[in-house]
Short mmCIF file of N, CA and C in Angstrom, two decimals:
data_model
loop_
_atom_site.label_atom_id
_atom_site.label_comp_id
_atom_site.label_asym_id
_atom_site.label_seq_id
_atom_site.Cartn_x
_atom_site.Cartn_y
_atom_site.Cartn_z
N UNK A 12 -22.90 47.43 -8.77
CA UNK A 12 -22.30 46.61 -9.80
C UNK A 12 -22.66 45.15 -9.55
N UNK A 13 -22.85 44.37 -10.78
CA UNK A 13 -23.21 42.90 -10.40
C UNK A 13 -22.17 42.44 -10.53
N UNK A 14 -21.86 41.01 -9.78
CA UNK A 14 -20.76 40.29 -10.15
C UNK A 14 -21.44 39.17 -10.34
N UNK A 15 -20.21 38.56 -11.54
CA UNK A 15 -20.88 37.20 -11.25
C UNK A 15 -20.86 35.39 -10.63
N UNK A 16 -21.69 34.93 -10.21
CA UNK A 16 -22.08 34.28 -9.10
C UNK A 16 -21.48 33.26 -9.59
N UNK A 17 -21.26 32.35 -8.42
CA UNK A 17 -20.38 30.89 -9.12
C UNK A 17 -21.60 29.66 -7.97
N UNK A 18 -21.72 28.70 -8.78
CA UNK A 18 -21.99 27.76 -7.84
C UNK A 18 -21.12 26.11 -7.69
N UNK A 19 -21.09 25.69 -6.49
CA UNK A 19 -20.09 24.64 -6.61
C UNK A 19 -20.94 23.05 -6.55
N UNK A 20 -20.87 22.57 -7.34
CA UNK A 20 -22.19 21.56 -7.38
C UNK A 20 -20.75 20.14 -6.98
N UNK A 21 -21.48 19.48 -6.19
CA UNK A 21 -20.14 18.30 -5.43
C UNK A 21 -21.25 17.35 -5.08
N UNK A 22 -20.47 16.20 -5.15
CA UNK A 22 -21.41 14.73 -4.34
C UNK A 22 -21.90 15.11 -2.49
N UNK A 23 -20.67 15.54 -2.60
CA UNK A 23 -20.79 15.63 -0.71
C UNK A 23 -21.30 17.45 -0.52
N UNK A 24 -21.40 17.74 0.36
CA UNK A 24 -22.31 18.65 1.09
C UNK A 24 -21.32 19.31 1.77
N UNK A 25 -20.12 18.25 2.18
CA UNK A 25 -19.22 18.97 3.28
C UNK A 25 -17.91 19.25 2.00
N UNK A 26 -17.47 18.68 1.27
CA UNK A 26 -16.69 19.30 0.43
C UNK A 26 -17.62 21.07 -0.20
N UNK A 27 -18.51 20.63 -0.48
CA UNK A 27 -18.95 22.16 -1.57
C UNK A 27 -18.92 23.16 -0.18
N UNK A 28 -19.66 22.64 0.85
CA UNK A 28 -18.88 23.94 1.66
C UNK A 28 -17.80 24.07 2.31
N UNK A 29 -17.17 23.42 1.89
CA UNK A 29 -15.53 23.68 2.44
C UNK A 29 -14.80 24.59 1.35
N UNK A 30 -15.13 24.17 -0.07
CA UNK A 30 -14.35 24.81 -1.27
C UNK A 30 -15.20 26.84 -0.58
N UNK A 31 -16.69 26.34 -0.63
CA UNK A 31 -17.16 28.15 -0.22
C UNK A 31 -16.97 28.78 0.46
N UNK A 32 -15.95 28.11 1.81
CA UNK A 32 -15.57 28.78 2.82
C UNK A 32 -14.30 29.29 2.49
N UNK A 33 -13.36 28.72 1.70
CA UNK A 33 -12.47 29.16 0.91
C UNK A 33 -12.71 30.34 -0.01
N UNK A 34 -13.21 29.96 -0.60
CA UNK A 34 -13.97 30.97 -1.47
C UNK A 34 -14.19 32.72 -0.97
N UNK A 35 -14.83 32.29 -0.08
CA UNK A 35 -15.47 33.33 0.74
C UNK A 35 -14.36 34.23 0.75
N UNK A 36 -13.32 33.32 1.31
CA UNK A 36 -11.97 34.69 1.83
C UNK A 36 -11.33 34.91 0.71
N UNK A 37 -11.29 34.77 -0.27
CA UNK A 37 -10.72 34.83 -1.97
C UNK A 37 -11.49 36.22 -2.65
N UNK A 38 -12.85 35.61 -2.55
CA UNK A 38 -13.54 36.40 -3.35
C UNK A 38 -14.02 37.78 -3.03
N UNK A 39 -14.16 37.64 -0.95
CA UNK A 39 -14.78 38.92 -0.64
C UNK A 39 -16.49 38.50 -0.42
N UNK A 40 -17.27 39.73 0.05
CA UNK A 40 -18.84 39.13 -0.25
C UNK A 40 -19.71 39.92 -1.28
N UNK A 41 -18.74 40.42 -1.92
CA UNK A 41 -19.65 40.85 -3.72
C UNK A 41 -19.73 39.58 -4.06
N UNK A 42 -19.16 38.92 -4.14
CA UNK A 42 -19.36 37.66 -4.90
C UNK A 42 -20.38 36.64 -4.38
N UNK A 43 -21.49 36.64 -4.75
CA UNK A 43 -22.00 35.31 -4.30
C UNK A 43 -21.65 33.83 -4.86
N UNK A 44 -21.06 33.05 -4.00
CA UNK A 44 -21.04 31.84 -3.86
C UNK A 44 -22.12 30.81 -3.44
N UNK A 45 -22.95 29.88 -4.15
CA UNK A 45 -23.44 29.10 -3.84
C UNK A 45 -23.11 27.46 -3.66
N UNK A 46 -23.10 26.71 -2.80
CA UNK A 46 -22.67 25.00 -2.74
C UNK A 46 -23.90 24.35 -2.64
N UNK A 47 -24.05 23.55 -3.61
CA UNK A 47 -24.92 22.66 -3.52
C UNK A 47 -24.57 20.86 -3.95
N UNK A 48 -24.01 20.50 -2.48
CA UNK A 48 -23.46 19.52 -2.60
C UNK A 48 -24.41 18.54 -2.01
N UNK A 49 -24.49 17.13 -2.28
CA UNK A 49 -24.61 16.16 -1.59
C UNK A 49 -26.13 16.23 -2.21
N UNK A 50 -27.14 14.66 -1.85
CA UNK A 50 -28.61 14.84 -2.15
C UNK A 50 -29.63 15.56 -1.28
N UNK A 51 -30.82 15.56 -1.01
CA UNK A 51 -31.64 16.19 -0.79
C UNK A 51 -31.97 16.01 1.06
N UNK A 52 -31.59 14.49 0.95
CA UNK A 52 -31.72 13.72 2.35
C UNK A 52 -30.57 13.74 3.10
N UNK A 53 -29.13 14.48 2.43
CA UNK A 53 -27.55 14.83 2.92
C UNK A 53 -26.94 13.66 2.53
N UNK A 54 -27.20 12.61 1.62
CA UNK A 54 -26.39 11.44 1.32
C UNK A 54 -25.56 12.17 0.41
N UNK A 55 -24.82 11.57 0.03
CA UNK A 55 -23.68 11.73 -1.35
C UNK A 55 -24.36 11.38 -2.36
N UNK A 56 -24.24 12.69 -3.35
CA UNK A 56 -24.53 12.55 -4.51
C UNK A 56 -24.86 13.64 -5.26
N UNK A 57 -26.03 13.90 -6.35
CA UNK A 57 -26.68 15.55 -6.20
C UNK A 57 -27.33 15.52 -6.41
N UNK A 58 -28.31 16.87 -6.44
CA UNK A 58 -29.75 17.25 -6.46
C UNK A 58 -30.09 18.13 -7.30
N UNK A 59 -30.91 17.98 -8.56
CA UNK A 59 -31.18 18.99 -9.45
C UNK A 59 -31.80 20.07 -8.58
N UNK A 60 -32.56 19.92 -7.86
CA UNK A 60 -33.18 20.99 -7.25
C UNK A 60 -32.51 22.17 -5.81
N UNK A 61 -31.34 21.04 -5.76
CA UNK A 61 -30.43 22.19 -5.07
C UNK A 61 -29.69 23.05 -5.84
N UNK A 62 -29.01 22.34 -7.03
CA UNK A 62 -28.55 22.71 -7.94
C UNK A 62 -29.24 23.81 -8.62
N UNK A 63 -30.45 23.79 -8.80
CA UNK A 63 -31.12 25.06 -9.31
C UNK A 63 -31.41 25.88 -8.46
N UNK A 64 -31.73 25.85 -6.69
CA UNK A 64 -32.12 27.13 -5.97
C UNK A 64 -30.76 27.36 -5.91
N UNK A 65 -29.34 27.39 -6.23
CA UNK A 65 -28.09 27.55 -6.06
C UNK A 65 -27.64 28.72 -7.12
N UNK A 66 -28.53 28.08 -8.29
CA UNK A 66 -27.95 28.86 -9.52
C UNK A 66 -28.95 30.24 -9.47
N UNK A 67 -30.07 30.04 -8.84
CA UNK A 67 -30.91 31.23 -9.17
C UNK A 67 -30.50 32.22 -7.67
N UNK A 68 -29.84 31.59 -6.47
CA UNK A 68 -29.21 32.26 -5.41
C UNK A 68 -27.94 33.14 -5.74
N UNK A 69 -27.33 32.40 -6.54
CA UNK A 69 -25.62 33.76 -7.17
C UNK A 69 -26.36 34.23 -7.77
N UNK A 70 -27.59 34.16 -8.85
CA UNK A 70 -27.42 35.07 -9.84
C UNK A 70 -27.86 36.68 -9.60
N UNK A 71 -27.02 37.48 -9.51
CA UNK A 71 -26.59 38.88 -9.42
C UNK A 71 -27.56 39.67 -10.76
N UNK A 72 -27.25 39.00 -11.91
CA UNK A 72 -27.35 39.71 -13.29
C UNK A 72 -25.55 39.61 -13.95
N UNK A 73 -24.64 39.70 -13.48
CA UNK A 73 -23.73 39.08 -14.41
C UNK A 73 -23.80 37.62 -15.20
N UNK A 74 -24.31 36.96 -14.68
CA UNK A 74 -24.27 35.27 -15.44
C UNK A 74 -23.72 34.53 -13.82
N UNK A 75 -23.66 33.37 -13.91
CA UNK A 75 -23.21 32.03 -12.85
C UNK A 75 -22.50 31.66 -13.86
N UNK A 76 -21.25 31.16 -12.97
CA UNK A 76 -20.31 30.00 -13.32
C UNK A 76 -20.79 29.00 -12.61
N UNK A 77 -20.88 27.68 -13.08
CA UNK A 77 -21.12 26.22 -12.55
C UNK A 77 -19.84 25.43 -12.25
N UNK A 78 -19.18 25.09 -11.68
CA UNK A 78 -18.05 24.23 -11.47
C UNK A 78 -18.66 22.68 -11.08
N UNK A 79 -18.54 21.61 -11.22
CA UNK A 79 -18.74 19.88 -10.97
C UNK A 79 -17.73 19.55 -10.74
N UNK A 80 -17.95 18.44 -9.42
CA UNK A 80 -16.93 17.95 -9.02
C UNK A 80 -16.88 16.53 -10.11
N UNK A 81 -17.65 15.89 -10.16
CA UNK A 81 -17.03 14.48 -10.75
C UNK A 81 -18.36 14.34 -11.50
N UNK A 82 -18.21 13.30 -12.64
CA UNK A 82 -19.52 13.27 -13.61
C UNK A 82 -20.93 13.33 -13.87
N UNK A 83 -21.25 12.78 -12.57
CA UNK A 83 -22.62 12.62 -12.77
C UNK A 83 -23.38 14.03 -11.62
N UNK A 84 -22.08 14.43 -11.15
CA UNK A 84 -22.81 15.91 -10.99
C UNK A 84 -22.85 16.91 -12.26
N UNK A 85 -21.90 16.71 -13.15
CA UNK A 85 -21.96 17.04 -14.52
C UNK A 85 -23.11 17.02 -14.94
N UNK A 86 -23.36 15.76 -15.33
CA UNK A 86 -24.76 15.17 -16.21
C UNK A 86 -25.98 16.19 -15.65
N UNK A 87 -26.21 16.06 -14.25
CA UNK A 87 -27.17 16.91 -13.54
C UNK A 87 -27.08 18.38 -13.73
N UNK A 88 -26.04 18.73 -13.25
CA UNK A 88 -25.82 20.08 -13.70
C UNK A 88 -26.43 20.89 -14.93
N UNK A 89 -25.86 20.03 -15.95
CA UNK A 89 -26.15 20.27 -17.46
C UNK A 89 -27.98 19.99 -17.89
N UNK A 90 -28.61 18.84 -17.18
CA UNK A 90 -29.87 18.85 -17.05
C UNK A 90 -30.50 20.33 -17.25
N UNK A 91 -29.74 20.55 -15.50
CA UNK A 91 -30.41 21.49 -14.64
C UNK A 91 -30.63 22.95 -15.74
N UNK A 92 -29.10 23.45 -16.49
CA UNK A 92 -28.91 24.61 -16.84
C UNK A 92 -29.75 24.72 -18.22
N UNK A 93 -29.86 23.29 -18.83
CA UNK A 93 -30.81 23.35 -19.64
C UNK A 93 -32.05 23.68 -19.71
N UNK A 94 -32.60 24.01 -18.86
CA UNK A 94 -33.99 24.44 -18.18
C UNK A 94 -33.89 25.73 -17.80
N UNK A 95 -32.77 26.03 -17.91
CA UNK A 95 -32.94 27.94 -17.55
C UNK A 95 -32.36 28.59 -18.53
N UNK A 96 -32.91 29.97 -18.03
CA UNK A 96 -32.41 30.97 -19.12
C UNK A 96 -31.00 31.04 -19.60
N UNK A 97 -30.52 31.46 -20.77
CA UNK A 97 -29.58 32.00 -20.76
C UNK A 97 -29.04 32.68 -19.96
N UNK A 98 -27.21 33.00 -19.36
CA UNK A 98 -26.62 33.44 -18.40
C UNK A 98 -25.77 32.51 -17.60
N UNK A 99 -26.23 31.17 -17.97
CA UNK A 99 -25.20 30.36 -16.67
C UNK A 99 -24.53 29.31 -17.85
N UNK A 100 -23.39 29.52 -17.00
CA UNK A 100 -22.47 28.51 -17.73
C UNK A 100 -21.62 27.44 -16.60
N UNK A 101 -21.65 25.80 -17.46
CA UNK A 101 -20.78 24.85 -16.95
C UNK A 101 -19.67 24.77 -17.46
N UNK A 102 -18.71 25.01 -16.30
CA UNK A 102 -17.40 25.26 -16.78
C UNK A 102 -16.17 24.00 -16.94
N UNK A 103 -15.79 23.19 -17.75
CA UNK A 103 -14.73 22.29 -17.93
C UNK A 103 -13.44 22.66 -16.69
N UNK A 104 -13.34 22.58 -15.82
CA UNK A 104 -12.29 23.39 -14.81
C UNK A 104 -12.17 22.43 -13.30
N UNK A 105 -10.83 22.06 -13.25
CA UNK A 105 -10.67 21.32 -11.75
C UNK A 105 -11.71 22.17 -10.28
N UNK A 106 -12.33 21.05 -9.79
CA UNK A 106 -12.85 22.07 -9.11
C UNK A 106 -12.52 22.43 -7.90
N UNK A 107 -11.40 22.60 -7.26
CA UNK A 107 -10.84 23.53 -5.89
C UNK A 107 -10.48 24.89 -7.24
N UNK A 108 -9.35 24.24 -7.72
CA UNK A 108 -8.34 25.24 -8.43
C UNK A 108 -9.20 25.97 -9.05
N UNK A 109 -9.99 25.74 -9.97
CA UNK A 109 -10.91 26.45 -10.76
C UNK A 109 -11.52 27.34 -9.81
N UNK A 110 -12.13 27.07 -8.89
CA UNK A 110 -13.51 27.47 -8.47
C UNK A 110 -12.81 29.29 -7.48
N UNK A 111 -11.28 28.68 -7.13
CA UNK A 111 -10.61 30.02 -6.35
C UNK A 111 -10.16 30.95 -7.73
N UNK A 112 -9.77 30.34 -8.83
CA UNK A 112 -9.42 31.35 -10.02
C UNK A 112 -10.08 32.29 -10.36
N UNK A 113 -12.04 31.26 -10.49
CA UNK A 113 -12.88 31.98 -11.34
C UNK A 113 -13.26 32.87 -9.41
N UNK A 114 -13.14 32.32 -8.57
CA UNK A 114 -13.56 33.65 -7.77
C UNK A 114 -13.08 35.05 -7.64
N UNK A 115 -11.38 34.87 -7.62
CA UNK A 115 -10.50 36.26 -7.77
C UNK A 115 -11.23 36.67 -8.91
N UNK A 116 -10.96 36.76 -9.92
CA UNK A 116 -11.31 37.33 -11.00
C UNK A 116 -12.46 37.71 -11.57
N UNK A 117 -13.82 37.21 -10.73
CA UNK A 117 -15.08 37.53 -10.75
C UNK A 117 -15.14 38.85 -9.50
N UNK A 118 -14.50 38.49 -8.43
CA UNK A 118 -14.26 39.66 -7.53
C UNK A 118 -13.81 41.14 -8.23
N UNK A 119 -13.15 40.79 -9.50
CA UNK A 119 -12.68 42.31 -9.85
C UNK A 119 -13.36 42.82 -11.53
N UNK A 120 -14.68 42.16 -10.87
CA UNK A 120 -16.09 42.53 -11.68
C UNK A 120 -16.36 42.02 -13.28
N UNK A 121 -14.90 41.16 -13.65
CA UNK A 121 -14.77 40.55 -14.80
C UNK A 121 -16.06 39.83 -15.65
N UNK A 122 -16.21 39.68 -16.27
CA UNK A 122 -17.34 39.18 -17.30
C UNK A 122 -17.42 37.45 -16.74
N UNK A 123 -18.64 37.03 -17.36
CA UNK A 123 -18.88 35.56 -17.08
C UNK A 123 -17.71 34.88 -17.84
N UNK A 124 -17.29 35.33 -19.82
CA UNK A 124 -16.39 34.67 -20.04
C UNK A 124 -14.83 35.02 -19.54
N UNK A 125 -14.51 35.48 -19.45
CA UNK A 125 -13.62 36.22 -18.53
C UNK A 125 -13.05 35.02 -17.10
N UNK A 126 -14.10 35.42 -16.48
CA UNK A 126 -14.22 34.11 -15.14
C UNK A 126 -14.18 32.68 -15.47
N UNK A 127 -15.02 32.43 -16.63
CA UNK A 127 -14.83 30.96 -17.06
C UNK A 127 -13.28 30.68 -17.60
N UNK A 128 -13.19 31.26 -18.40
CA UNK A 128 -11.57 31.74 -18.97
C UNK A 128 -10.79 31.11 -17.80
N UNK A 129 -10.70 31.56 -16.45
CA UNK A 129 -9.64 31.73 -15.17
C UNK A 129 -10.07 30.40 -14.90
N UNK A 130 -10.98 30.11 -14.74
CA UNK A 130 -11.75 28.56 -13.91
C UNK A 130 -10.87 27.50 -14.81
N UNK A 131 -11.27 27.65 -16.45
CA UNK A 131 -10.34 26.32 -17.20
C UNK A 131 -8.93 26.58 -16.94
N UNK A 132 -8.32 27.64 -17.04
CA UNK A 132 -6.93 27.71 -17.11
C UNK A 132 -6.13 27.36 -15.76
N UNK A 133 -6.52 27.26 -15.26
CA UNK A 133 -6.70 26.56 -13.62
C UNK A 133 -5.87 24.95 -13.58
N UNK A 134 -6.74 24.51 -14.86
CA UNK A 134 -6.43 22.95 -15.33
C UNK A 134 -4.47 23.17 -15.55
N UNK A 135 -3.91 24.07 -16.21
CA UNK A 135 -2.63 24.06 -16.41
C UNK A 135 -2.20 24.81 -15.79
N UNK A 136 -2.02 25.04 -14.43
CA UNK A 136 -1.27 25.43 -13.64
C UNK A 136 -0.55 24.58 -12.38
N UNK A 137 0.82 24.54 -12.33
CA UNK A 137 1.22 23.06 -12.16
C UNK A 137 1.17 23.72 -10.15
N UNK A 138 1.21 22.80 -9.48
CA UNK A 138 1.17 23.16 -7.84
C UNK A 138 2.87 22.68 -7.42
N UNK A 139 3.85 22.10 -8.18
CA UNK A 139 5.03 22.56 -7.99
C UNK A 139 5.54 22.32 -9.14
#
């Protein structure tokens, strides 16, 4: 069965793998998780080209979820997905909260919209 793959695109390198190490124990290892945080040289910032060996690393054959931490990993992101096939989607979704939602629920083999679904709804769920 494929599941589908999420990648966590972040300025820093040490946040995106901190959210995947989280991840990891959420999701199980059907799920591939990819982080592609920080630039190419490990400064802060991002990298279209991590960003894309990231997205083509989850992809299973269910689709990728994309999660961004702050805008201009956005902007990149959206570059990036524009250049590939159909299957991956950038998801509007906080990205800790999102990124553990859309993992449970990709773990129990759910569809790409499905997972994106869990990632936004993430945004209204209050922490007390």
């Amino acid at each position: 069965m494929a599941y589908v793959g999420i990648v966590l695109v972040s300025h820093s390198s040490t946040l995106a793998a901190g959210v995947h190490e989280l991840l990891a124990q959420v999701a199980g290892p059907e799920v591939r998780v990819e982080p592609a945080g920080g630039t190419d040289d490990g400064s802060l910032g991002t990298s279209a080209d991590k960003i894309e060996a990231a997205v083509r690393a989850a992809d299973t054959g269910a689709g990728v979820l994309v999660l961004a931490d702050l805008g201009s990993a956005v902007l990149t992101a959206r570059a990036v997905l524009a250049d590939l096939p159909a299957g991956r989607l950038l998801v509007d979704a906080p990205f800790v909260e999102g990124a553990v939602a859309a993992a449970v629920v990709a773990s129990t083999g759910a569809d790409l919209a499905a997972v994106a679904e869990a990632a936004g709804e993430a945004r209204d769920v209050p922490k007390f």
